[in-house]
Structure formats: C-alpha cells, structure tokens
Amino acid sequence: MSTQTTPSAAPPSGAEGAPERQGRTATLAAVLLAVFVVPMSISGTAVALPEIGADTHAGLAPLQWVVNGFNVAFACFTLVWGSVADIVGRVKAFAAGAAVYAVASLGGALATDVLWLDATRALAGIGGAAIFSCGAAIIATAFDGPTRAKAFALFGTVAGIGVAVGPSLAGALVQGLGWRWVFAVHAVALLLVLLAVPTIARAVPTAGGSGARVDVPGSALFVVAMVLLTTAIVQGSQWGWGSPGVLGLFAGAVVVLAVFAAVENRREHPMLDLSVLGNRRFVGLCLVPVAASFGFVTMLTYLPSYLAAATGRDSGAAGLIMLLLTAPVLVCPMIAAKLVTRGISALTLVHVSLACLVVGDLALTLFSPDVVILVVALPMLVTGAGMGLSAGLVDGQALELIDPAKAGMAAGFLNTLRLGSEAIAVAVYGSVLATVLRGRVEDGIGDHAGAAQADRVADLAAGGDLARATELSGAVDTESFTRFLAQSYDSAFHTVLWGLAAVCAVLCAVIAALLRGGSPRRTA
C-alpha cells in the first residue's frame, strides 16, 4: 500500500465555508451512527442469547456462533476492507459495508433456525468490518488538527454508547417484542446511514485510484487463517483440546499465516504493508484493544448468561445490571480526550486503562449466585473504565503514527486486532467455560438420582439454559439438580475469571515494553 495517493488534508477549521462545515458535520453524524450500531449489536446479541437458544433449541456450539460468527467475519475482513478502501475509495467501501450490514440484519430478524441466524450474523460481521475500517479512515481523511482529535474522541464515545445501551435496549426488545427485533432495529439504523452516503461523498476528499489492485491472494489467505484459528478454539471444548481435529486446525492456521506473511512480502501492493509493524509504538497501541477483548468484551458477552444461569435473573434485569459494566464506556472516552488536552499524557491514560482491566477482572470474582449487586458494582465500573479510557484515544494515537495514504490499511489492522482478538477471546472463554463446567457436571451428576447424559447437560448449561438441561438430565429432584447446575456454572465462571486476569496482566507487560521503546515518529 506504499504507493497510495495521499488524501488531501482538510483545511483549518477557520477557513471552512458553512456548506463544507455542514457537510463534514453530516458525514461525522452518519459515520457515528453506523459505528454506534456495531458494538450495540455485539452487546445486545449477548443479552438475547438465552432467549435465542430457548426459541431455536440450539446447543452451545451453534449458539456461540451467533456471536462468534459476527466476530470472526469482522476479524477476517476488517483488514481486507481497509486495504480495499485505500484503493477504490473509502466512501464506496463504507457504503457497501453499510448495505451488507442492513441486509444481514434484516435476514437475522427473519431467521427460522440458529444456523440461518449464524449465517446472517457472519454476513453482518463482513459489513461491520467495512463500517469500522472505512469509518475511521473517513474521519482521518475529512478532519485535521483539533477537529480530528475531537472526531476520534466522539468515535470512541459513540462506540461506548453502543456498548452501553446494547444490553438494556436488547433486554427491553426481547421482553417486549421478541429477540428478532434486536436485529430489525439495526437494519433501520443502517438504512438511515445509506441515505447520507451522497453527503459523505461530497464532504470527503477523493481517495483511491492509484492503480493498485486488491490483494486477492493475501486477503484469501488471511481469511482462511482466521477461520481455522477461531474454529479450533470454538471446537476445543467439543472435540477435545488434544484431538487430531483441533490440533490440525491450529497447525493449519500457523502454516497459512506463515504463507500469508511470505506472500505479502513479495507483493507490490500488499493487503498489509508489513513495514508498519516496525513501529513498536504503533504495534503497542494496537495491542491495547486486545487486552480489552480479554478483560472486558468477554464479560460483556457472557456475564448476561451468568446472571441468567447462576442468579436466575431475566433478560431485562440482566440488561440493567450490565449498565454498570458499560456506563463507563459511555463517558470515559470524552473524559480521556479532555485530560489529554489539559496536558495529561495519552500513554499515561493507556496504562491506567490497562491496570483497570486487570484489577476489575480480579475483583469480579466477588460475583456469586446470592451476591448483592452493590458489592460488585465497583468492580464492574472499574472494568468498564478499563475499556472506556482507551476507546477512541488509541485509534487517534495509532493513526497519527502512520502515513495518511495508508490510513485505511492501518485502521484495518488496528480493528483486525480489536475484533479478531474479541472473536478469539470470546471463543476461548466459551470453550474453557464449557470444558471446566463439563468436568464439574461429570464429577457431581452421580449424586442426583436419575440424572444422566452429563456431556449434553453441560453443553446446555454452558449456554445458560439450565431449565432445559435439568429436563434433559432426567433427574428425579429437579430443584436440587438445577441448584447443582447453578453452583457448577458459578465455579466454572470463577475459574475462567482468574485466567482472564492473568492474560490481561501478561498483555499489559508486553504493551508497556513496546510503548516504552517505541518511537513517536510517523512511519512513511
């Protein structure tokens, strides 16, 4: 991507005419609406999972893919869309992504079984990849100076709002209208975004058209590698982590990634210009969302299931409780932006956010089936702050280190790590939870008269459907067996939490080393 045309710099805000300012305002509003929908979709879908599972009678693996299908597709295609946007134009790519997302959301609302829903969520992930990559590149192209910093702060804030309102909005929709409306709302929002595309095209300087071609071999190899990797993680609990199938998938992912790197080094216009990875500070900043994926996104995705399975709360109550986790993501990005303007180092805030993730995850072990919510309110708020303080701030800081001609590719790489790590983190969490829970169920199921089919019972329990798991077990004393499943789920949940905190701590150490040794200079 080293030969891309450098986008025209936006003129200083004082030199803009009123129509140009209005065009940029409308552009920012449309991009932010699309950006709002994507995280709202992720967090909202998590709340709806128990109802989706009950309605479609889905097991854990296909139910996981309602979330994982979106995340894997997003991870696979974010980098692809970023490079494509630098070639064909960011507005065209953004519009295409919004259209794909709208169609997929409508298809999800009409899904008749979980496999159909999985497919539509994967398609939505492809569209979401374009929205995030191209949306960030459009902001980087259309704005400059202080207005650019403010636009990226709003980018992070709006993404936080989407995360924050997703659980409560989805909970209200599920209870009032049914889970299908969670996806129908997304389709309506993206239709509004598509109506604003002509305005965006007029406001954003023309980019692309440099003669470069889409890196089809590199794109295909990257997609295959991500699919192999995530499938191995998701199926680990089903097939066994040491099974030939899982080990073969992991080995295949490593081989394909190696081939991908070799191909990219030889292409004139690679999907990923590997020279940007030589900037340690850029790489360190790109790893910050990876830590957030393990420390925050896993809780965002599966804490509603814990609240349903271990504490017996319904979707509406779970959605309200989740506001404690998501509310900081709503306010912290703008707080971080204001602190930076007042002289606080952006890197200092990044380090604080990482510390919050580790401390928050450790403190969330206070959760129990009978816990008073006030006890876990502070840990949830701290964990949310760990996500919110770096949201938006990381994007702006990272893209400032890269040549504007490579903004689409750089944004694609950043968001590939962000959503790719989310897909992996969510898959790891689900698989490890299922593995640990299966062990707990197998150890204790013999103490309950009539209970059998430990594997299938554990599978359903891991998806949060304790009622159906108890029914399937054949236990004579159903009340006692349901209580046993809730306790087993609680124990498995705490085991996984300790592991997440450990992963976050290791990532924090790696990021600190990269940021300390990195250069603040822009990579050409």
PDB file of N, CA and C in Angstrom, residues 116 198 300 374 512:
ATOM      1  N   TRP A 116     -29.314 -20.449  10.264  1.00  0.00           N
ATOM      2  CA  TRP A 116     -29.631 -19.289   9.436  1.00  0.00           C
ATOM      3  C   TRP A 116     -29.163 -18.023  10.159  1.00  0.00           C
ATOM      4  N   PRO A 198     -24.516  10.117  -0.172  1.00  0.00           N
ATOM      5  CA  PRO A 198     -24.177  11.202  -1.112  1.00  0.00           C
ATOM      6  C   PRO A 198     -23.538  12.405  -0.415  1.00  0.00           C
ATOM      7  N   LEU A 300     -18.650  -8.699  28.735  1.00  0.00           N
ATOM      8  CA  LEU A 300     -19.792  -8.112  28.040  1.00  0.00           C
ATOM      9  C   LEU A 300     -20.633  -9.188  27.363  1.00  0.00           C
ATOM     10  N   LEU A 374     -24.674  -4.266  44.782  1.00  0.00           N
ATOM     11  CA  LEU A 374     -23.820  -3.178  45.251  1.00  0.00           C
ATOM     12  C   LEU A 374     -22.387  -3.655  45.511  1.00  0.00           C
ATOM     13  N   ALA A 512       3.403  -2.354  27.711  1.00  0.00           N
ATOM     14  CA  ALA A 512       4.247  -1.367  28.389  1.00  0.00           C
ATOM     15  C   ALA A 512       5.655  -1.376  27.804  1.00  0.00           C
TER      16      ALA A 512
END
